[in-house]
CSV table of C-alpha atoms in Angstrom, one decimal:
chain,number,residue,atom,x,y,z
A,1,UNK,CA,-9.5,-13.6,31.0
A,2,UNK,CA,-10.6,-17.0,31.7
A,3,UNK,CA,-10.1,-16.5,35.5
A,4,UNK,CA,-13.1,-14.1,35.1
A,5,UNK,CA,-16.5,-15.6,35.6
A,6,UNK,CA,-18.8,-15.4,32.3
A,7,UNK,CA,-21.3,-12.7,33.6
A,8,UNK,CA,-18.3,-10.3,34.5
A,9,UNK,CA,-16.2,-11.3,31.4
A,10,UNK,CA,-19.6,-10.1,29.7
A,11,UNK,CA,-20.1,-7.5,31.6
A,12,UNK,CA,-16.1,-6.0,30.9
A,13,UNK,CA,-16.5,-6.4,27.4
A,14,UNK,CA,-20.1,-4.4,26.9
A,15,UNK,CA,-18.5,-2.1,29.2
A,16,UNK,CA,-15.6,-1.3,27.0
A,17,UNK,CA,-17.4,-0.7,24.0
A,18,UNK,CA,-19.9,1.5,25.7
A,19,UNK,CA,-16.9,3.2,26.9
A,20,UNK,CA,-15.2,3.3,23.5
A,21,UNK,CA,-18.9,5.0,21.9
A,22,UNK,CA,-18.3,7.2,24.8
A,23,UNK,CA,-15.2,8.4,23.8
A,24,UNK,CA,-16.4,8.5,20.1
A,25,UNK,CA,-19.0,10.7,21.2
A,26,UNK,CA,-17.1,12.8,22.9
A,27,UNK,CA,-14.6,13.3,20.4
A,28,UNK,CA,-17.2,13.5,17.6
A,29,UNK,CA,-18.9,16.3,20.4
A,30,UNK,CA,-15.6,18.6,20.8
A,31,UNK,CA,-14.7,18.6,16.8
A,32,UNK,CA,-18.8,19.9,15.9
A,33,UNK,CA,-18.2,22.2,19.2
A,34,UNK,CA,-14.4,23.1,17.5
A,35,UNK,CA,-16.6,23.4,13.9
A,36,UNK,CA,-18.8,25.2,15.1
A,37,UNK,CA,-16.5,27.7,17.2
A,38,UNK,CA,-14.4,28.1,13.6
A,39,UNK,CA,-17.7,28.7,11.9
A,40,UNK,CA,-18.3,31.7,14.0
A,41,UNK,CA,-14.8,33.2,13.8
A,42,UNK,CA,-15.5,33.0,10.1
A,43,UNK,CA,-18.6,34.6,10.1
A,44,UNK,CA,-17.5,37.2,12.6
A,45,UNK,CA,-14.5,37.7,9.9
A,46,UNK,CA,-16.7,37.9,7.4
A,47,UNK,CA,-18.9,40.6,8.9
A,48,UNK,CA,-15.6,42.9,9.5
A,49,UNK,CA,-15.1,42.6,6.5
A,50,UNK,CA,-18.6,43.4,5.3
A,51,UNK,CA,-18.8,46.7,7.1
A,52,UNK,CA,-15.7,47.3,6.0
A,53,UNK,CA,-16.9,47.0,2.5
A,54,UNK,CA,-19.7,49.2,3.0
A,55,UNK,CA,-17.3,51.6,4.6
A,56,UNK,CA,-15.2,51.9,1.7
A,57,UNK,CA,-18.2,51.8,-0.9
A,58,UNK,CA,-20.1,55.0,1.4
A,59,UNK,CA,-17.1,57.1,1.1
A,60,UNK,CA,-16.9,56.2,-2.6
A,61,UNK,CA,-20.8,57.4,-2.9
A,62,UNK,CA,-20.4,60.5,-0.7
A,63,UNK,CA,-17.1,61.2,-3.0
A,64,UNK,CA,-19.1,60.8,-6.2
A,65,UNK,CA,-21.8,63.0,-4.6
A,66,UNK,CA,-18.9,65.9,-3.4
A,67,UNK,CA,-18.2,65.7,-7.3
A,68,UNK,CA,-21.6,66.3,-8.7
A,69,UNK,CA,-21.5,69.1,-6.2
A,70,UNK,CA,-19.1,70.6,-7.2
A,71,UNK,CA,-19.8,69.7,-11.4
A,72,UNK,CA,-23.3,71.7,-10.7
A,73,UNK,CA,-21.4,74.9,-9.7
A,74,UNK,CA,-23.0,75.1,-6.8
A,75,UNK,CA,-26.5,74.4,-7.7
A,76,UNK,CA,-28.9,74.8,-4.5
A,77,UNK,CA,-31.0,72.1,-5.6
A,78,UNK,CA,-28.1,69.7,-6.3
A,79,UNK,CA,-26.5,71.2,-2.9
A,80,UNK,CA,-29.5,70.9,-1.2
A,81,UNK,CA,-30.2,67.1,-2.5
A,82,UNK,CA,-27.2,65.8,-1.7
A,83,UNK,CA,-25.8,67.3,1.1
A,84,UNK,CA,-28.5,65.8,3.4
A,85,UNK,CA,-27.6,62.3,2.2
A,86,UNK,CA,-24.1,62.8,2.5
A,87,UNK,CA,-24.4,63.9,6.2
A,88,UNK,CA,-26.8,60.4,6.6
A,89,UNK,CA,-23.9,58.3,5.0
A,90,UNK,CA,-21.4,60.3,7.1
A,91,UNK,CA,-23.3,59.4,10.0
A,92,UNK,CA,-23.5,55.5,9.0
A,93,UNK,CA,-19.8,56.0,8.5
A,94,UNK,CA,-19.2,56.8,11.5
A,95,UNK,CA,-21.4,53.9,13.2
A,96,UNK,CA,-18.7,51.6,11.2
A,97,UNK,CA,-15.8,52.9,12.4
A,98,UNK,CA,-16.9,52.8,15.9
A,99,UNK,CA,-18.0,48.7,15.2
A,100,UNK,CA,-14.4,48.0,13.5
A,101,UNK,CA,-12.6,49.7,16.3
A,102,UNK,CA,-14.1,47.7,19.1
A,103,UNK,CA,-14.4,44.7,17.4
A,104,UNK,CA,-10.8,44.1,15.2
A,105,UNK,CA,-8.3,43.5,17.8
A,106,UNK,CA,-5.1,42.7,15.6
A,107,UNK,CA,-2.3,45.2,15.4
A,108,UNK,CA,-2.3,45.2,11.5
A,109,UNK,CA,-6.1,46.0,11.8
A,110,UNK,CA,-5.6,48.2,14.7
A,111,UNK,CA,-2.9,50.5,13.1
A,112,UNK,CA,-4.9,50.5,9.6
A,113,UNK,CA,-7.6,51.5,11.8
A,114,UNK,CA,-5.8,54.8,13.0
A,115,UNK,CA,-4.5,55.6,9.9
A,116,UNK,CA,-7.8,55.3,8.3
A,117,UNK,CA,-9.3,57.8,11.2
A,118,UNK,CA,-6.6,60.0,10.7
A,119,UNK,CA,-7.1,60.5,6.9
A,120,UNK,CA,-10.9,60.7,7.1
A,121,UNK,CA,-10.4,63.5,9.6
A,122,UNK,CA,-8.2,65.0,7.0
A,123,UNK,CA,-10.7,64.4,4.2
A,124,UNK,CA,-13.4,65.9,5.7
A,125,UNK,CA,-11.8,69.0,7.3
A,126,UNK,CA,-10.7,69.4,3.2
A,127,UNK,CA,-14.1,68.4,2.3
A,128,UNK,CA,-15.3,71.4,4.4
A,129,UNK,CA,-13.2,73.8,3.5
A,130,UNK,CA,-14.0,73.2,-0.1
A,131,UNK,CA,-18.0,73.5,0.8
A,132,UNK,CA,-17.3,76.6,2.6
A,133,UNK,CA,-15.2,77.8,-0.6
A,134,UNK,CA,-18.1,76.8,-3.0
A,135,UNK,CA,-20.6,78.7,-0.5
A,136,UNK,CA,-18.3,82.1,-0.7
A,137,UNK,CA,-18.5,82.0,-4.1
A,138,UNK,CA,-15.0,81.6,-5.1
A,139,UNK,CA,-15.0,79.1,-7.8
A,140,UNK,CA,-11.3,78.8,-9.0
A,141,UNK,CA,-10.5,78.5,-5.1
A,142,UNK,CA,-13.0,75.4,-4.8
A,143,UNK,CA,-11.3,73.9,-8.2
A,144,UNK,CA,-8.2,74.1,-7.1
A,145,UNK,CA,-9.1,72.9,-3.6
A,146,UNK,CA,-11.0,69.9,-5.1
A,147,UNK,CA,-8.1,68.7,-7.6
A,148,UNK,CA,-5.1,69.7,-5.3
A,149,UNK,CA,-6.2,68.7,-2.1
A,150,UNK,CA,-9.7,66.7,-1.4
A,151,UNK,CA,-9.5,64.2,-4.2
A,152,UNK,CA,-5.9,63.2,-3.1
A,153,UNK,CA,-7.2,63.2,0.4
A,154,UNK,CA,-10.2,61.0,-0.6
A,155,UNK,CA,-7.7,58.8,-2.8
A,156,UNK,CA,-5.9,58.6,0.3
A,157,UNK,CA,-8.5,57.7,2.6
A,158,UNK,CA,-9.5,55.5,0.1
A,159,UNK,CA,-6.5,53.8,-0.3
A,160,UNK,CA,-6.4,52.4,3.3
A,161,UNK,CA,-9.7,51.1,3.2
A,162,UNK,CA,-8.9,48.7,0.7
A,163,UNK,CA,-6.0,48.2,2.7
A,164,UNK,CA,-8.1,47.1,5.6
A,165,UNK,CA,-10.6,45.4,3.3
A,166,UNK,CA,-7.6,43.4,2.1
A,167,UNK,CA,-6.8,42.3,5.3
A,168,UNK,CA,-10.2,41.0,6.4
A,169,UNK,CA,-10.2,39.1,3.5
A,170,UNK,CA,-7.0,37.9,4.4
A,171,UNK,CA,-8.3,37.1,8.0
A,172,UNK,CA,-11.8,34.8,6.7
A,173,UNK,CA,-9.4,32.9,4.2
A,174,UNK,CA,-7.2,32.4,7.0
A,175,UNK,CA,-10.4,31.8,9.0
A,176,UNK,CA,-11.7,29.0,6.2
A,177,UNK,CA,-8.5,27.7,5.7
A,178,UNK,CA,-8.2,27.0,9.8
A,179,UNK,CA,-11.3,25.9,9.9
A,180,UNK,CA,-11.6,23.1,7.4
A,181,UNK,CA,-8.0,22.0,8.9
A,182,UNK,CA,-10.0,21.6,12.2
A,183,UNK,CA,-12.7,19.8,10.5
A,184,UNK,CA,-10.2,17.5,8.8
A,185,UNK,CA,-7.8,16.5,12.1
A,186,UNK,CA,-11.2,16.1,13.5
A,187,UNK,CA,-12.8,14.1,10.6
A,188,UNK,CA,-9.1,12.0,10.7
A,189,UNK,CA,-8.8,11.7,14.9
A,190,UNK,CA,-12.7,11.0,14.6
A,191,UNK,CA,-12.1,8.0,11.9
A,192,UNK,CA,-8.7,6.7,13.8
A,193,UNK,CA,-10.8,6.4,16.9
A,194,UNK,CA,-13.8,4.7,15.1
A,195,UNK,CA,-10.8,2.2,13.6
A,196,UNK,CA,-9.4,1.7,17.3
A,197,UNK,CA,-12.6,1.2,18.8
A,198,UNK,CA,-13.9,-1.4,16.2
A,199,UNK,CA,-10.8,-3.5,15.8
A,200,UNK,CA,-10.7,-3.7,20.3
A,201,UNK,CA,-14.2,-4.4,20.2
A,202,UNK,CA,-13.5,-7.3,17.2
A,203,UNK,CA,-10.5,-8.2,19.2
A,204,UNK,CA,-13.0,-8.3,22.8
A,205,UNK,CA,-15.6,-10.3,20.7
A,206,UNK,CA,-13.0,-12.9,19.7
A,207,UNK,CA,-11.5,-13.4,22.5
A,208,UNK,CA,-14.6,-13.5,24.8
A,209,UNK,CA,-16.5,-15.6,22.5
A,210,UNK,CA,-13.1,-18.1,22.1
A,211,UNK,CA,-13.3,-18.2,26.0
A,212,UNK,CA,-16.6,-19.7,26.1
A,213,UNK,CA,-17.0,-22.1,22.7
A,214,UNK,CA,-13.4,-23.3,23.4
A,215,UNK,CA,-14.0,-25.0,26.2
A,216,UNK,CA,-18.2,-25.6,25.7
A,217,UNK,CA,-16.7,-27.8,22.5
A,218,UNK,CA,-13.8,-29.6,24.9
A,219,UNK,CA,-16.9,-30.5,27.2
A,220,UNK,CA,-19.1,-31.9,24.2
A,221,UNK,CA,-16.0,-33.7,23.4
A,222,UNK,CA,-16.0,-35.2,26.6
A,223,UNK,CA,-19.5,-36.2,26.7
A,224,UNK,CA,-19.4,-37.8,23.3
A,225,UNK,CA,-16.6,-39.7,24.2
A,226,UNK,CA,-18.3,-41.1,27.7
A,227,UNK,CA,-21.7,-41.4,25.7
A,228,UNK,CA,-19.4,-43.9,23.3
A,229,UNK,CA,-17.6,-45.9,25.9
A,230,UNK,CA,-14.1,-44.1,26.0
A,231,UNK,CA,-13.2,-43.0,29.5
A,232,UNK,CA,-9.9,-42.6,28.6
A,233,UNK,CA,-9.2,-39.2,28.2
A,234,UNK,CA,-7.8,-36.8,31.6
A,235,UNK,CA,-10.1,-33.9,31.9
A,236,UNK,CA,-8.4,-31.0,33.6
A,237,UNK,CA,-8.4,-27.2,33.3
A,238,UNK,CA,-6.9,-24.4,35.0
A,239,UNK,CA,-10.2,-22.4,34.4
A,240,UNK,CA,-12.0,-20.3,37.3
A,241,UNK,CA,-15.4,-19.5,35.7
A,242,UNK,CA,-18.9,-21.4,35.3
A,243,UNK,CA,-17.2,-23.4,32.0
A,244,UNK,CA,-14.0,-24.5,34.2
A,245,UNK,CA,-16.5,-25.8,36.7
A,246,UNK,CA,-18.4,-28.0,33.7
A,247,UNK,CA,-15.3,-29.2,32.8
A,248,UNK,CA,-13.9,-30.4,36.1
A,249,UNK,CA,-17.7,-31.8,36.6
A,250,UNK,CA,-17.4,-33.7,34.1
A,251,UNK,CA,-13.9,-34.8,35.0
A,252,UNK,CA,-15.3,-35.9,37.9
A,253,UNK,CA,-18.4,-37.6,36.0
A,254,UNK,CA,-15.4,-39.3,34.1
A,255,UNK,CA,-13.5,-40.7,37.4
A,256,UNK,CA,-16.9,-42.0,39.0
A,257,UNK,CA,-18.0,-43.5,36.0
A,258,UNK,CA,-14.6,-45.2,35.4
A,259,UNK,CA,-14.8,-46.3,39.6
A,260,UNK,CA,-18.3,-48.1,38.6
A,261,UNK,CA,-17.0,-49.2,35.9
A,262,UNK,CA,-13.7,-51.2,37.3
A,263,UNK,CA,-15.9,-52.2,39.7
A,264,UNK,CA,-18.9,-53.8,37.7
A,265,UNK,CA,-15.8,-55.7,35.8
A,266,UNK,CA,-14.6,-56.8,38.9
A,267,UNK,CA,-17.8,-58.0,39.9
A,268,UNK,CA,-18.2,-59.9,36.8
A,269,UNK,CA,-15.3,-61.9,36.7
A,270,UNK,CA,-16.3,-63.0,39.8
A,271,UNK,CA,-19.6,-64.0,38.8
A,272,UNK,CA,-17.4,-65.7,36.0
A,273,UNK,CA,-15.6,-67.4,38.6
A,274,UNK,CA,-17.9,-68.2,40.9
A,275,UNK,CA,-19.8,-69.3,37.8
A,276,UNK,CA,-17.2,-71.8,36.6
A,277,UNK,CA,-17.1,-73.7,39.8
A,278,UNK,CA,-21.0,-73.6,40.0
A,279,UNK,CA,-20.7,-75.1,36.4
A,280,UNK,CA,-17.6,-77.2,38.2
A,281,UNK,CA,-19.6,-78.5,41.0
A,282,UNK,CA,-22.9,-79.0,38.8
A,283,UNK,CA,-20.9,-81.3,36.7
A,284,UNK,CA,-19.6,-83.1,40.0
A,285,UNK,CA,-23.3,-83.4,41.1
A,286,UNK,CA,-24.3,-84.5,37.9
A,287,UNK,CA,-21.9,-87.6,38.0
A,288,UNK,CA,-22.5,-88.0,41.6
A,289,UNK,CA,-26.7,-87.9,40.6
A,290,UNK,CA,-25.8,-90.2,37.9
A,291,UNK,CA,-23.8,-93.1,40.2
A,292,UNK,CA,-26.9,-92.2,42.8
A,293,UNK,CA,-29.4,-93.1,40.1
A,294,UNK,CA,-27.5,-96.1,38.7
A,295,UNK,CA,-27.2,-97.3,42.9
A,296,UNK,CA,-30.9,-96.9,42.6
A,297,UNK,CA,-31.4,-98.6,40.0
A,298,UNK,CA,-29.4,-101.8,41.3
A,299,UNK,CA,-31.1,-101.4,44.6
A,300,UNK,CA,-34.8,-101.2,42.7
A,301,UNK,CA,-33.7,-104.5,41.4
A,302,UNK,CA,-32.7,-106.6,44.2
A,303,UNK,CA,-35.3,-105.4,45.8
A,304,UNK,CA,-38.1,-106.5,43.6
A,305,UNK,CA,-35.4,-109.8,43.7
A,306,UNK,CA,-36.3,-109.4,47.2
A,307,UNK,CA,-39.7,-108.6,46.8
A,308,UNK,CA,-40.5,-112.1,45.0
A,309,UNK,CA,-38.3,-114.0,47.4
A,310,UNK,CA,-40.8,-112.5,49.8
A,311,UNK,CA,-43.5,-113.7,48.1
A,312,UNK,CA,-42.3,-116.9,47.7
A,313,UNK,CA,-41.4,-117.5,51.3
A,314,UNK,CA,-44.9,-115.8,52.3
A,315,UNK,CA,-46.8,-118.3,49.6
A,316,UNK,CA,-43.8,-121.6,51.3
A,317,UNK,CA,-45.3,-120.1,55.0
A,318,UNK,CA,-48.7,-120.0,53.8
A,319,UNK,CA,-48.2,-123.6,52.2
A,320,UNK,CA,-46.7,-124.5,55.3
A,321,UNK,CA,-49.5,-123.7,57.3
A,322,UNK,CA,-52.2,-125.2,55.1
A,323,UNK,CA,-49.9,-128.6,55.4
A,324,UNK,CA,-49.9,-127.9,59.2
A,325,UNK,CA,-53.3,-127.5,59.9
A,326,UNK,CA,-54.1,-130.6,57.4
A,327,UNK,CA,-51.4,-132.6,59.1
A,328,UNK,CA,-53.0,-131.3,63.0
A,329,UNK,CA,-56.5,-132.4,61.6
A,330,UNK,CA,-55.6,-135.9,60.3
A,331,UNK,CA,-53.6,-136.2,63.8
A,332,UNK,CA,-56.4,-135.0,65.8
A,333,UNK,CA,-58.6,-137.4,63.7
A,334,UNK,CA,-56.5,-140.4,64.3
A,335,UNK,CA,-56.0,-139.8,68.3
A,336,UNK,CA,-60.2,-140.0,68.6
C-alpha cells in the first residue's frame, strides 16, 4: 500500500466501500425481488385455494337446495325458487373449474382435477335424472334415486374437493414455509455481507489511516529532534507516496544541516586558532610596545640631558660672544 500515492490510496479505499454498499444493495435488491416473487406464489396459492373453497361450499349449497327440493315433494314454488339459483351456482361452478384447470399445473392437482370433473358429470347427470323423476311424478323412484344414487354421488364429488382443497393448503404452507426460508437465507447472506463489508472497510480504514499517521509522526519526530539540536538520527524510507517524499526531504534537510553544521565548527576552531595567535602575537606586541616605550622613555631623558647641555653650550657661546665683543671693543679702544 504504501507504494500508492495518498490520493489513489484514498481513492481505492472509498472505492471499495462504495463497491461493498453496491454489493449490499444488490443483494438486499434480489432477496425483496425473491420476497416478493415468494409473496406472489403464496398469494397465487392462496387464491386456488380460495376458489377451491368456494367450489366445494357451492356444491354444498346447491346439494342442500336439491334436498329441500326434494323434502317439499315437489313444490312449484320451492322448485321454481331454487332451481334458478341452482343453475346460477352451477354456472359459477363451472367458471371455477375452468380457473383451477388452467391455472394448477401439478400432477396431484391435475389428476384430482379430473377426477373431480368426472364425478360432477356424474352427479349431475344423477341430479337430473332425479329432477326429471320428481317432474313425472314418481315419488318412490325420486327417493330411491336421491338416497341410492345422488347423495353418494354428491358425497363423492364432495369428497374430492376437499381432497383438492387439502392440497392447496398443502401447497400455501409449503408456499409460506419456502418463503420465510428465503427471507431468512436472505436476512442471514444479507447480515454476513453487512459483517464482511464493515470488518474490510475497518480493516481499509486502519490500514490507510496507519499509512499516513505512521510516518506523519516519524516526520514530527524528526523535526523535533533537528528543532532540539540532535542531527543524529538516519532518515530513510522505502516509501513511494507524497509522505515518503517528506521524509526523504527531511533526510535531506538533516544531511545539509549537519554539512553547515560541521562546517560552521570547522570554521570556529579556526577562528579559535587564528584567535590564539592573535592573542599570541598581541602579547608579543605588547612586550615589544612595552621595551619601545621604556626605549622612549630613556631616549626622552637624554634628550632633555641633551636638551640642557644645549642650553648650556648656547648660554657658554652666547657668553662667549658677549666676552668677544667686550674683548674686540677694549682692543679697538686701545689700538686708537
Amino acid at each position: 500500500m504504501n507504494r500508492f500515492r495518498i490520493g489513489p490510496r484514498l481513492y481505492l479505499g472509498f472505492a471499495l466501500v462504495l463497491m461493498l454498499l453496491a454489493g449490499l444493495t444488490a443483494v438486499a435488491w434480489y432477496g425483496l425481488k425473491t420476497s416478493q416473487a415468494a409473496t406472489a406464489r403464496v398469494i397465487e396459492m392462496d387464491k386456488r385455494a380460495a376458489l377451491t373453497q368456494e367450489w366445494l361450499m357451492s356444491t354444498q349449497i346447491n346439494i342442500n337446495r336439491v334436498m329441500a327440493v326434494a323434502t317439499s315433494r315437489n313444490d312449484p314454488a320451492v322448485d321454481g325458487y331454487f332451481k334458478p339459483l341452482m343453475s346460477q351456482v352451477s354456472e359459477r361452478i363451472s367458471v371455477v373449474q375452468k380457473t383451477l384447470e388452467a391455472e394448477i399445473q401439478s400432477e396431484q392437482g391435475k389428476a384430482l382435477l379430473k377426477e373431480i370433473a368426472e364425478r360432477r358429470a356424474a352427479y349431475m347427470a344423477v341430479r337430473k335424472t332425479y329432477f326429471d323423476t320428481l317432474k313425472n311424478g314418481d315419488a318412490a323412484g325420486a327417493q330411491q334415486l336421491l338416497t341410492g344414487g345422488l347423495m353418494p354421488a354428491a358425497d363423492a364429488y364432495g369428497a374430492k374437493q376437499r381432497e383438492l382443497l387439502e392440497l392447496q393448503h398443502r401447497a400455501v404452507a409449503e408456499a409460506v414455509a419456502a418463503s420465510e426460508a428465503t427471507v431468512n437465507r436472505q436476512i442471514g447472506l444479507l447480515m454476513l455481507l453487512a459483517l464482511a463489508a464493515g470488518g474490510l472497510a475497518m480493516v481499509l480504514a486502519w490500514r490507510i489511516t496507519r499509512s499516513v499517521t505512521q510516518p506523519l509522526a516519524q516526520a514530527v519526530d524528526v523535526t523535533r529532534e533537528v528543532a532540539a539540536g540532535d542531527l543524529r538520527r538516519d532518515v530513510r524510507t522505502e516509501r513511494t507516496d507524497e509522505l515518503g517524499d517528506l521524509l526523504r526531504a527531511l533526510g535531506d534537510m538533516k544531511t545539509s544541516l549537519t554539512r553547515t553544521v560541521s562546517l560552521v565548527r570547522s570554521a570556529t576552531d579556526s577562528i579559535d586558532t587564528a584567535s590564539q595567535e592573535i592573542a599570541t602575537g598581541n602579547q608579543d606586541l605588547s612586550a615589544r610596545t612595552e621595551q619601545t616605550a621604556s626605549n622612549l622613555q630613556e631616549t626622552a631623558a637624554s634628550m632633555e640631558q641633551l636638551t640642557g647641555t644645549v642650553r648650556q653650550s648656547a648660554d657658554s657661546a652666547r657668553q662667549a660672544n658677549q666676552l668677544a665683543a667686550t674683548a674686540a671693543e677694549v682692543a679697538a679702544r686701545g689700538g686708537s
